[in-house]
Every structure is written in C-alpha cells, then in structure tokens.
PDB file of C-alpha atoms in Angstrom:
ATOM      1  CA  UNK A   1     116.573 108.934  85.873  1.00 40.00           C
ATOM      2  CA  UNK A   2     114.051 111.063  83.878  1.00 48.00           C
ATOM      3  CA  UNK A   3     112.176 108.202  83.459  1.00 59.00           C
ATOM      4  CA  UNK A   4     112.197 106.879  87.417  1.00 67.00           C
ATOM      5  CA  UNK A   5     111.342 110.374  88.547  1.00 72.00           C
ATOM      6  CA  UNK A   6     107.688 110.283  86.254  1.00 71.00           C
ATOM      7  CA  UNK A   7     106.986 107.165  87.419  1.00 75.00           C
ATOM      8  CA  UNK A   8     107.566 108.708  91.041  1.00 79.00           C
ATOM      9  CA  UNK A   9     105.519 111.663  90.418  1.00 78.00           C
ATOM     10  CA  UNK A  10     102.501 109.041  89.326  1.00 78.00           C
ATOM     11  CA  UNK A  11     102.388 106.897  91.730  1.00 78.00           C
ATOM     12  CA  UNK A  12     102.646 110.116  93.771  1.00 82.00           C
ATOM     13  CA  UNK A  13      99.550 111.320  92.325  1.00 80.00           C
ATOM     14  CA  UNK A  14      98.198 108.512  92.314  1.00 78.00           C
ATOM     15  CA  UNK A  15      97.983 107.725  96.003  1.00 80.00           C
ATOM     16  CA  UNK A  16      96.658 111.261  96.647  1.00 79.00           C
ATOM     17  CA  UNK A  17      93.526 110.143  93.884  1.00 79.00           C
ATOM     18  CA  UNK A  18      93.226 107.026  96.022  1.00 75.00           C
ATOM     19  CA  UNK A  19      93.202 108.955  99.261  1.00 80.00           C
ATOM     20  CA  UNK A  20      90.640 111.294  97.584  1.00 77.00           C
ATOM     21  CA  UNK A  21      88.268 108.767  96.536  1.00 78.00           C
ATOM     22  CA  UNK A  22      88.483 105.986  98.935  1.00 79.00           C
ATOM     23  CA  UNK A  23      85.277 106.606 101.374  1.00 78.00           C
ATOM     24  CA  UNK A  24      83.329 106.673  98.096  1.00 78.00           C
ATOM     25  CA  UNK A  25      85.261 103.466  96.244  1.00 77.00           C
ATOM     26  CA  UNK A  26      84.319 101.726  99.532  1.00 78.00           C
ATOM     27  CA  UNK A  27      80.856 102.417  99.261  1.00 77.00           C
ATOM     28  CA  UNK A  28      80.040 101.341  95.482  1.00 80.00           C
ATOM     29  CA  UNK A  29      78.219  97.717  95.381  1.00 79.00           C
ATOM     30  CA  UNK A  30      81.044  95.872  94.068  1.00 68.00           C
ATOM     31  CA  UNK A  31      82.821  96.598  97.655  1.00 64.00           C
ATOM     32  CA  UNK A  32      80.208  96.950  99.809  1.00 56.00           C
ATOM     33  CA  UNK A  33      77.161  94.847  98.734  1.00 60.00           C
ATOM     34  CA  UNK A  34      77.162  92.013 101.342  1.00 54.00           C
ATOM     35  CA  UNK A  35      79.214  93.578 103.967  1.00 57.00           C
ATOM     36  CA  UNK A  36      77.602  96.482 105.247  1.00 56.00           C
ATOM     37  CA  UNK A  37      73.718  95.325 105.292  1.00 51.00           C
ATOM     38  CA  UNK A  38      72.528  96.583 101.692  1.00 64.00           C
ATOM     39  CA  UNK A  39      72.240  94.676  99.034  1.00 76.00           C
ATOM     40  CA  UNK A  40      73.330  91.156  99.223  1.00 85.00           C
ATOM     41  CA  UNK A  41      75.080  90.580  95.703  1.00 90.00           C
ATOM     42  CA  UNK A  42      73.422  88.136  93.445  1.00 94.00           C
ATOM     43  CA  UNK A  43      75.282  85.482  91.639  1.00 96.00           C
ATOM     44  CA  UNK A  44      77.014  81.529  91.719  1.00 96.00           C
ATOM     45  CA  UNK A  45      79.950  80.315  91.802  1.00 95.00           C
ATOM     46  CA  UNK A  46      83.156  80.892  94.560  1.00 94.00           C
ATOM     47  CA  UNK A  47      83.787  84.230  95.274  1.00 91.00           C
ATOM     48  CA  UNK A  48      86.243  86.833  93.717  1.00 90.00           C
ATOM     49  CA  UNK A  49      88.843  88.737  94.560  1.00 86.00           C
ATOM     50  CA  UNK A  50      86.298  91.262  95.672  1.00 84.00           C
ATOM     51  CA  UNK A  51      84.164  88.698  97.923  1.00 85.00           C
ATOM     52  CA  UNK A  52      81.994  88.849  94.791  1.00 89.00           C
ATOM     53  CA  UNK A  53      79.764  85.626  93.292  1.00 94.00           C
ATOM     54  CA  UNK A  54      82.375  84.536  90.404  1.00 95.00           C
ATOM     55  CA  UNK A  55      79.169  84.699  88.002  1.00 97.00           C
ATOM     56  CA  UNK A  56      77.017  87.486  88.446  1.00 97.00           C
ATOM     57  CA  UNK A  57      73.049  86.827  88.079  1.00 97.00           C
ATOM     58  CA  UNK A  58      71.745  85.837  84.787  1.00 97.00           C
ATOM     59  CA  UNK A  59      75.305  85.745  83.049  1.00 98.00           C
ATOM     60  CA  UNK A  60      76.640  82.651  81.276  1.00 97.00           C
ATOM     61  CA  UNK A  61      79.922  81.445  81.396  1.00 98.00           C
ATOM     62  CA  UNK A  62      81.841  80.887  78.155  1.00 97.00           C
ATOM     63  CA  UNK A  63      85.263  80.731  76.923  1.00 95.00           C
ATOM     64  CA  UNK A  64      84.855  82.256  73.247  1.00 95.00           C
ATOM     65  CA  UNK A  65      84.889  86.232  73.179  1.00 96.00           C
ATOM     66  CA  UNK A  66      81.949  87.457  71.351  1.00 95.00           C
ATOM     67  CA  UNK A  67      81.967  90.748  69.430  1.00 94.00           C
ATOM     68  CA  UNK A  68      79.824  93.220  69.815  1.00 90.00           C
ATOM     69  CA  UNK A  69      80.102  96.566  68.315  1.00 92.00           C
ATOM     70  CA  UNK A  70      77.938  99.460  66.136  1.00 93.00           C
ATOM     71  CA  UNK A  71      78.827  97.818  63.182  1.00 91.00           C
ATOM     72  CA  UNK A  72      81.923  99.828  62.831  1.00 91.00           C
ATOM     73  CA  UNK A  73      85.084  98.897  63.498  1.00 96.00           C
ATOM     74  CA  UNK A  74      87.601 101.264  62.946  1.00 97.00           C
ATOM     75  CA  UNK A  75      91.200 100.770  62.058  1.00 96.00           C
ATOM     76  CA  UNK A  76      93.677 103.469  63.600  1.00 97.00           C
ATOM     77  CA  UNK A  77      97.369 102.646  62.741  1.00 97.00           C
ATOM     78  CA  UNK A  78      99.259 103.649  65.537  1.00 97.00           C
ATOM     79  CA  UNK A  79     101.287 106.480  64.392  1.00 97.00           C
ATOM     80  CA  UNK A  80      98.119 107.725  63.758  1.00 97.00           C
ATOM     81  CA  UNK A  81      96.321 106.872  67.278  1.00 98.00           C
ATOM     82  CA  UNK A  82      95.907 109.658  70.039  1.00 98.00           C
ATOM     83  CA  UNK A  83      94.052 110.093  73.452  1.00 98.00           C
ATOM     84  CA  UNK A  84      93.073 112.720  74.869  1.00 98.00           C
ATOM     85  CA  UNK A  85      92.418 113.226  78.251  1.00 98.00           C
ATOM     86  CA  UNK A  86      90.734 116.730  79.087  1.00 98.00           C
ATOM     87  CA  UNK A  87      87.745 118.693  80.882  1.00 98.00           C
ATOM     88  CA  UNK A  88      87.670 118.920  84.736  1.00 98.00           C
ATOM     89  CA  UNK A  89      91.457 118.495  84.532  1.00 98.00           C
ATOM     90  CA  UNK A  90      94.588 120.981  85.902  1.00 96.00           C
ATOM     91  CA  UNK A  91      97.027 119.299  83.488  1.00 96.00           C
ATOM     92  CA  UNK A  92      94.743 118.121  80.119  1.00 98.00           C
ATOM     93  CA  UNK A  93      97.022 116.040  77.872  1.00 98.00           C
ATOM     94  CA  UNK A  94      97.548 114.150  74.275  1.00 98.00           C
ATOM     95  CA  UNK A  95      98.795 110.606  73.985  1.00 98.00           C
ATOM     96  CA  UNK A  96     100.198 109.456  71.287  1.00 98.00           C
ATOM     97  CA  UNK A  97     101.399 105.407  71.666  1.00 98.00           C
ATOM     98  CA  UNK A  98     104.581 106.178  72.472  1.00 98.00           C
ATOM     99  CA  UNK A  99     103.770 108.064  75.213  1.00 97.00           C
ATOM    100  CA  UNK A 100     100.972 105.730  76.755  1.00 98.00           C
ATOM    101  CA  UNK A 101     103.752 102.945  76.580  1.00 97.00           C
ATOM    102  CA  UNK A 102     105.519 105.030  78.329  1.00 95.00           C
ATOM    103  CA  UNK A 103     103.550 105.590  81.393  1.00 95.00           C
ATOM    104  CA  UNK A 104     103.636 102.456  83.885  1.00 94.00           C
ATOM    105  CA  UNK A 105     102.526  99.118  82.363  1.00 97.00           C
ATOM    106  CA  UNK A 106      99.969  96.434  84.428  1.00 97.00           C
ATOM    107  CA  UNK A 107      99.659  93.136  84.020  1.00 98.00           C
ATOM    108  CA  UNK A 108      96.191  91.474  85.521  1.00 98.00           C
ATOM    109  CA  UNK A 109      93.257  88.852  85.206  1.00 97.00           C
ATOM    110  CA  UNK A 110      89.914  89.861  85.751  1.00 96.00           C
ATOM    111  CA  UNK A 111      86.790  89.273  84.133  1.00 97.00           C
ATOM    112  CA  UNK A 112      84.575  90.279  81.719  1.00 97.00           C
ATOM    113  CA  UNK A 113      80.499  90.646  82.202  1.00 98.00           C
ATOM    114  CA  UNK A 114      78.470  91.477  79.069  1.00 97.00           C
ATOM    115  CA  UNK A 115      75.009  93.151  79.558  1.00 97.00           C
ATOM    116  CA  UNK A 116      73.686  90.149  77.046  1.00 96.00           C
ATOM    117  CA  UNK A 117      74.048  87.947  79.254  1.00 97.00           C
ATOM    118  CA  UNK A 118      78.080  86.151  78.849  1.00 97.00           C
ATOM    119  CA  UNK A 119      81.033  86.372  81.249  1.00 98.00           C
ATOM    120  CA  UNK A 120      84.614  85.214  80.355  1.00 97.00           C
ATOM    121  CA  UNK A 121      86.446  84.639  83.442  1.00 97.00           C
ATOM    122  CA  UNK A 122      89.798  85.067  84.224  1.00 96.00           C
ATOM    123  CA  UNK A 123      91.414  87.482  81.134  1.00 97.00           C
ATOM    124  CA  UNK A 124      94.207  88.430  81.180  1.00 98.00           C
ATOM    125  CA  UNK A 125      95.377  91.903  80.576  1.00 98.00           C
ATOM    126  CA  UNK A 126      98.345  94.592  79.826  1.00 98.00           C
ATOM    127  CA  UNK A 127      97.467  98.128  79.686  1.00 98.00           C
ATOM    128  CA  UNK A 128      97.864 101.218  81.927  1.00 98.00           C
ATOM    129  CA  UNK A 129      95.389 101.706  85.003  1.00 97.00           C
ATOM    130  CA  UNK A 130      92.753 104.964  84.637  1.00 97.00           C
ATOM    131  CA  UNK A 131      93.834 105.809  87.657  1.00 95.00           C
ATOM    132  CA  UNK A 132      97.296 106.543  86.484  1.00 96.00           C
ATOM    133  CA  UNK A 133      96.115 108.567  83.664  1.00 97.00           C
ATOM    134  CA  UNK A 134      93.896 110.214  86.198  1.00 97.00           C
ATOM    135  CA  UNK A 135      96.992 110.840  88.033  1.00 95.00           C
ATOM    136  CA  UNK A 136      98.569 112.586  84.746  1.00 95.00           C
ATOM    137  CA  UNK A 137      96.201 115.037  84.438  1.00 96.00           C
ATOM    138  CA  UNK A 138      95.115 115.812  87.885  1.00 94.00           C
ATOM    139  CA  UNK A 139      91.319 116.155  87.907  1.00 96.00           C
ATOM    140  CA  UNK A 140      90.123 119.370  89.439  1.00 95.00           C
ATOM    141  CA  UNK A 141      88.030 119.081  92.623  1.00 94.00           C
ATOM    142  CA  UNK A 142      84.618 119.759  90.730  1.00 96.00           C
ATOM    143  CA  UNK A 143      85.349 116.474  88.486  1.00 97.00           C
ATOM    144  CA  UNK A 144      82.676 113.624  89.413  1.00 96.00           C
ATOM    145  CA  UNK A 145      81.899 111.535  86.357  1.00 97.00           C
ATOM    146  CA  UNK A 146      84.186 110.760  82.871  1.00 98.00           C
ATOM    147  CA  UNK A 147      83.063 110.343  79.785  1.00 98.00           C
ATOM    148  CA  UNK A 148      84.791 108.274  77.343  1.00 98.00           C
ATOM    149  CA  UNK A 149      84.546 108.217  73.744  1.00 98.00           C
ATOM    150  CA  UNK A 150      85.427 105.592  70.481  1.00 98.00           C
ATOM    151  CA  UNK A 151      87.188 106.197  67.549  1.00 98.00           C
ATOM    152  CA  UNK A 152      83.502 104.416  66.175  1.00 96.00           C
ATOM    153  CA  UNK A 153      81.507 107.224  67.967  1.00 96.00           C
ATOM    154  CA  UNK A 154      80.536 105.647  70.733  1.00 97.00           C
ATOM    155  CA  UNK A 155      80.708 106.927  74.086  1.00 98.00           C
ATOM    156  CA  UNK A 156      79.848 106.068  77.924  1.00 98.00           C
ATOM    157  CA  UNK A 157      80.122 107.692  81.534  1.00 98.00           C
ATOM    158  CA  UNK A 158      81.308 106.163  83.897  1.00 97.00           C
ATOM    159  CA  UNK A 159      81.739 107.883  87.792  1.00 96.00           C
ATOM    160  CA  UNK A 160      85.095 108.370  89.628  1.00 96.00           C
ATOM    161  CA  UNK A 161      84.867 106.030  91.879  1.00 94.00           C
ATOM    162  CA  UNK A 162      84.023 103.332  89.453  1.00 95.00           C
ATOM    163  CA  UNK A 163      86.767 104.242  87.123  1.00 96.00           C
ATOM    164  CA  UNK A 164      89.600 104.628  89.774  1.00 95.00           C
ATOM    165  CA  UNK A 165      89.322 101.350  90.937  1.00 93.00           C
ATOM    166  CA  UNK A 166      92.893  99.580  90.394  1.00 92.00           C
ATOM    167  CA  UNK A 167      91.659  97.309  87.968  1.00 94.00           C
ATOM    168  CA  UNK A 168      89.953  99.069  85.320  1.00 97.00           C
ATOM    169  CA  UNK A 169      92.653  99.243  82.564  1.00 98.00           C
ATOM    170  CA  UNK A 170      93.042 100.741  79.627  1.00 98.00           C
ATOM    171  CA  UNK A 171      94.069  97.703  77.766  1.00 98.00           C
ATOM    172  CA  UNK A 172      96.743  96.601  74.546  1.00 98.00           C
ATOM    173  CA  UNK A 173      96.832  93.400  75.142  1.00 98.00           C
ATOM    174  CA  UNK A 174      94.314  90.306  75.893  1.00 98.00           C
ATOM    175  CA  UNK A 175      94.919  86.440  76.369  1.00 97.00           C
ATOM    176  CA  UNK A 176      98.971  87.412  75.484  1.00 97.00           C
ATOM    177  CA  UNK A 177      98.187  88.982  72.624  1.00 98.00           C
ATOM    178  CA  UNK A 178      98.224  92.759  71.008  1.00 98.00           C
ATOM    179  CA  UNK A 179      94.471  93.465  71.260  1.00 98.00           C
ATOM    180  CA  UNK A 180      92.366  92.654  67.692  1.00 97.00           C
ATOM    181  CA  UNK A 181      90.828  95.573  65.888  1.00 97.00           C
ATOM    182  CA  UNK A 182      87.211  93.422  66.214  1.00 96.00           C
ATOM    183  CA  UNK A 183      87.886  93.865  70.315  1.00 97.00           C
ATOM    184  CA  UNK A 184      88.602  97.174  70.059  1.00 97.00           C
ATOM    185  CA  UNK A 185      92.395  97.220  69.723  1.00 97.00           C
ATOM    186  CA  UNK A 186      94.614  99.136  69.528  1.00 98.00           C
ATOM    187  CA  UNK A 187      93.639 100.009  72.819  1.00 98.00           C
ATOM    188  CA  UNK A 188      89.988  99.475  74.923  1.00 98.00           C
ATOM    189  CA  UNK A 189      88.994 100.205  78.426  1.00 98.00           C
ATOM    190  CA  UNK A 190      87.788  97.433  80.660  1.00 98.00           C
ATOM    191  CA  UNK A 191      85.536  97.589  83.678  1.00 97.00           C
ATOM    192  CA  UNK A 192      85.371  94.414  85.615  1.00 96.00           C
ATOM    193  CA  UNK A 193      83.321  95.550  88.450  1.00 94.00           C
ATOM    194  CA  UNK A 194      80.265  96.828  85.965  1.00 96.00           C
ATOM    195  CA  UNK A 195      78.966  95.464  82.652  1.00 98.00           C
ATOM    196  CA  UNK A 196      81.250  96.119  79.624  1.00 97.00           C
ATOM    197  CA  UNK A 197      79.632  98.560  77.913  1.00 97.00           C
ATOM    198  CA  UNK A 198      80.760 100.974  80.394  1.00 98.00           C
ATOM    199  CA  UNK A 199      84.439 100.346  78.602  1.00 97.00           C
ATOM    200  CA  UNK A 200      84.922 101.961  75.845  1.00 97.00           C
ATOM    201  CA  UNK A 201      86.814 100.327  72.809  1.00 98.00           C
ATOM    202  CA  UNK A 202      88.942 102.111  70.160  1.00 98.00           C
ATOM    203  CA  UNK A 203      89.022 104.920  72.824  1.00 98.00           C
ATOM    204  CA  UNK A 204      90.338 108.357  71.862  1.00 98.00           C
ATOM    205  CA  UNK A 205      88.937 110.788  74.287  1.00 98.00           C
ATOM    206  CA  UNK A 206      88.461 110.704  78.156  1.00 98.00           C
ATOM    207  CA  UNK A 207      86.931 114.126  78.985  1.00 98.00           C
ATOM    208  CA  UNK A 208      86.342 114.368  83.035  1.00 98.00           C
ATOM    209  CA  UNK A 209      83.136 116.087  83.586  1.00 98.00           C
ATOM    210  CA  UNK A 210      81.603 118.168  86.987  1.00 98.00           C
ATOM    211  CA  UNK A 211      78.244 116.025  86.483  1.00 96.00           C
ATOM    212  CA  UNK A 212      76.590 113.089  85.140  1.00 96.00           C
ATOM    213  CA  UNK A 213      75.682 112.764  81.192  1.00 97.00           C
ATOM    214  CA  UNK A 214      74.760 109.881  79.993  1.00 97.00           C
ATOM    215  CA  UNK A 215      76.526 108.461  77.306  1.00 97.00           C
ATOM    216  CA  UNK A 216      75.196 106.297  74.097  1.00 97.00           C
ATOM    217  CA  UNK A 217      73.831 103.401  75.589  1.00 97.00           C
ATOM    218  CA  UNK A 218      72.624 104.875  78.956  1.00 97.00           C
ATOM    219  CA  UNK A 219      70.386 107.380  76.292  1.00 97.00           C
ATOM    220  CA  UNK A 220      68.827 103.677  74.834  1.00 97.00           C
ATOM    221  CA  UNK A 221      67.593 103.115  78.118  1.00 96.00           C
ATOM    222  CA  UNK A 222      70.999 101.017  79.678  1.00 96.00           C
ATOM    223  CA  UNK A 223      71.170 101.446  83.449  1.00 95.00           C
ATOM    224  CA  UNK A 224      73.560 104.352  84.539  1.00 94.00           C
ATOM    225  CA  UNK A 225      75.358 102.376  87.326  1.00 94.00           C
ATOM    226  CA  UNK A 226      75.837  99.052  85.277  1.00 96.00           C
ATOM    227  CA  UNK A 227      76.736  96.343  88.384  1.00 95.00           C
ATOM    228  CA  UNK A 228      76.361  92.864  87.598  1.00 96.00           C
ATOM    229  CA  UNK A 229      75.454  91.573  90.950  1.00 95.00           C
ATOM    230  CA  UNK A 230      72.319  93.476  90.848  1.00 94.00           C
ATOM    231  CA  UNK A 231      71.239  92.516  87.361  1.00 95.00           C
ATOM    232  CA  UNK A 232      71.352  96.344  86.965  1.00 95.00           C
ATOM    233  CA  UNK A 233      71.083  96.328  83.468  1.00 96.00           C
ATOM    234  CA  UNK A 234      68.397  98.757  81.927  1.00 94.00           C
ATOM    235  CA  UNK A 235      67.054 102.255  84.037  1.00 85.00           C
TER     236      UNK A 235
END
C-alpha cells in the first residue's frame, strides 16, 4: 500500500509539472519545428515519433556505440552511489540505488545523436523519467534551467522544458543490459531530442537553478540549446 500510494503521489506531481510546462514543451524545436512555420527541421530518413527526420543533418548512422568521455571513467560501486537532487527545489533529496529503484521504472527506445557526428537508432532503455524525479522534489516556481553533474566532473544545463520531456531518462540499463562503466553506468541521463552531451553520465548531482549557466562543454564553445535538426552544434 505504502508503496502504491508514492507512486500515486508521483504521477500526481507529475501531471501538475506537465501541466506547468506544456505551452513551453510545445514550443521547443523538437515539437514545433515544421508545424508552426519556423524552422523546417533538417534531416533524412522516415520520420519519428516526434514527426522528426529519423537522422538529423550531418549525423551518421551506425550500430556500434562509441565512447566518448574526459578520459575518466569512474567506478562507483553501488552501495556507494548517491544523487542528489537540490537547488530551486521545495523537497531537495538523496538517492541512494535502492531508493531510485524504487521510484517508477520505464522501459523505451529512442535514439541517440552525438555532436561528432553518429546516431544509433532505436536503443533501448530502463531507467526512471526526470520528470518523475522532478516530481520528487517539486521545483519551486523560480526554477528554469538544471544543471547536472558526473561523478568524472563533468557537468551540463539543460532547460525545463527540454528535460521534462517524457523521454529523457535517467538510465541503468541499455540494449538489455545493466549499463557499462565506459557508457557511464551505473546510471547516465539521456536526451533524445538534443545532442548527447546534454546527458550527463555517472551522474550524481541534479541541482535546479533560477537561470541559465552554462555547463562544461557549453563554456568550450558547444551550443546552449543542442537540437539536432538544426545542426545546432557550437554557439
């Protein structure tokens, strides 16, 4: 009963999130491009599930996974792994893995757009949607943006209407199996809508913010929005 009641209370939450963001989800290129008389999106291929070119412009398809990384790739055993979710938030929390198996599990395919150029099509997934985290720790009506940060140090913004889309995951498992350490398991976030540096791997810390900061690859001169169908890859 405990259990049914939290998952009540999320999805709770969670619809109130989706209510909140909605007119501004609608509006971000991945929905909107094509349909409203903006931007047409760029790309080949039959569409997505989002009306979307399969391959955005200038990405290659392939069916390897390559790594990419800051030439650190932490191991976190995990009774040792946390998250932390905190900043523009009423109820800021700690996860341990327990806990984050816990919350409501997903299962989805989506794909996967790398800034350097290589898509892999059709993944599929297991983790727990941002949004439900979102919903866990009920960001405060000044939140805008989150940061997220890596176990390796890295970190990247990404906005709230990006990240509470209802397939950006924070993943365990890929292709049916527990997520490798090289891919940034235990646990990663993924972004299929933008390029996938905006998902953070070996994440520890989600802190929502009141405005924009850019985050380690957006300082190098990576674009701040990130969408594939515009080739929006460097500011």
């Amino acid at each position: 009963m405990e259990s049914s009641d939290k998952t009540d209370k999320i999805i709770e939450a969670r619809m109130k999130l989706k209510r909140r963001f909605e007119d501004k989800m609608a509006q971000t290129p991945s929905m909107s491009d094509g349909t409203t008389g903006q931007e047409k999106p760029r790309g080949s291929g039959p569409t997505n599930r989002h009306g979307m070119p399969a391959v955005p412009i200038g990405q290659t398809v392939t069916t390897k996974w390559p790594v990419l990384d800051l030439g650190y790739q932490p191991s976190i055993p995990l009774d040792k792994w946390q998250l932390n979710i905190d900043g523009e938030v009423n109820n800021p929390v700690r996860l341990k893995w327990d806990d984050l198996m816990a919350l409501p599990q997903v299962e989805d395919t989506s794909d996967f757009h790398c800034v350097t150029t290589w898509s892999r099509l059709d993944v599929p997934w297991v983790g727990v949607r941002f949004m439900d985290l979102a919903a866990l720790v009920d960001p405060k009506g000044t939140a805008t943006h989150v940061m997220c940060y890596g176990y390796d140090g890295y970190s990247t913004n990404v906005s709230l209407e990006e990240a509470l889309k209802p397939d950006v995951l924070l993943v365990h498992t890929a292709d049916g199996q527990p997520l490798t350490r090289e891919h940034g398991g235990p646990l990663r976030m993924i972004t299929p809508q933008l390029y996938a540096w905006k998902g953070s791997k070996w994440i520890k810390r989600i802190e929502f913010l009141a405005k924009n900061q850019l985050g380690f690859w957006e300082e190098r001169g990576y674009s701040n929005t990130a969408y594939p169908w515009r080739n929006d890859r460097y500011s």
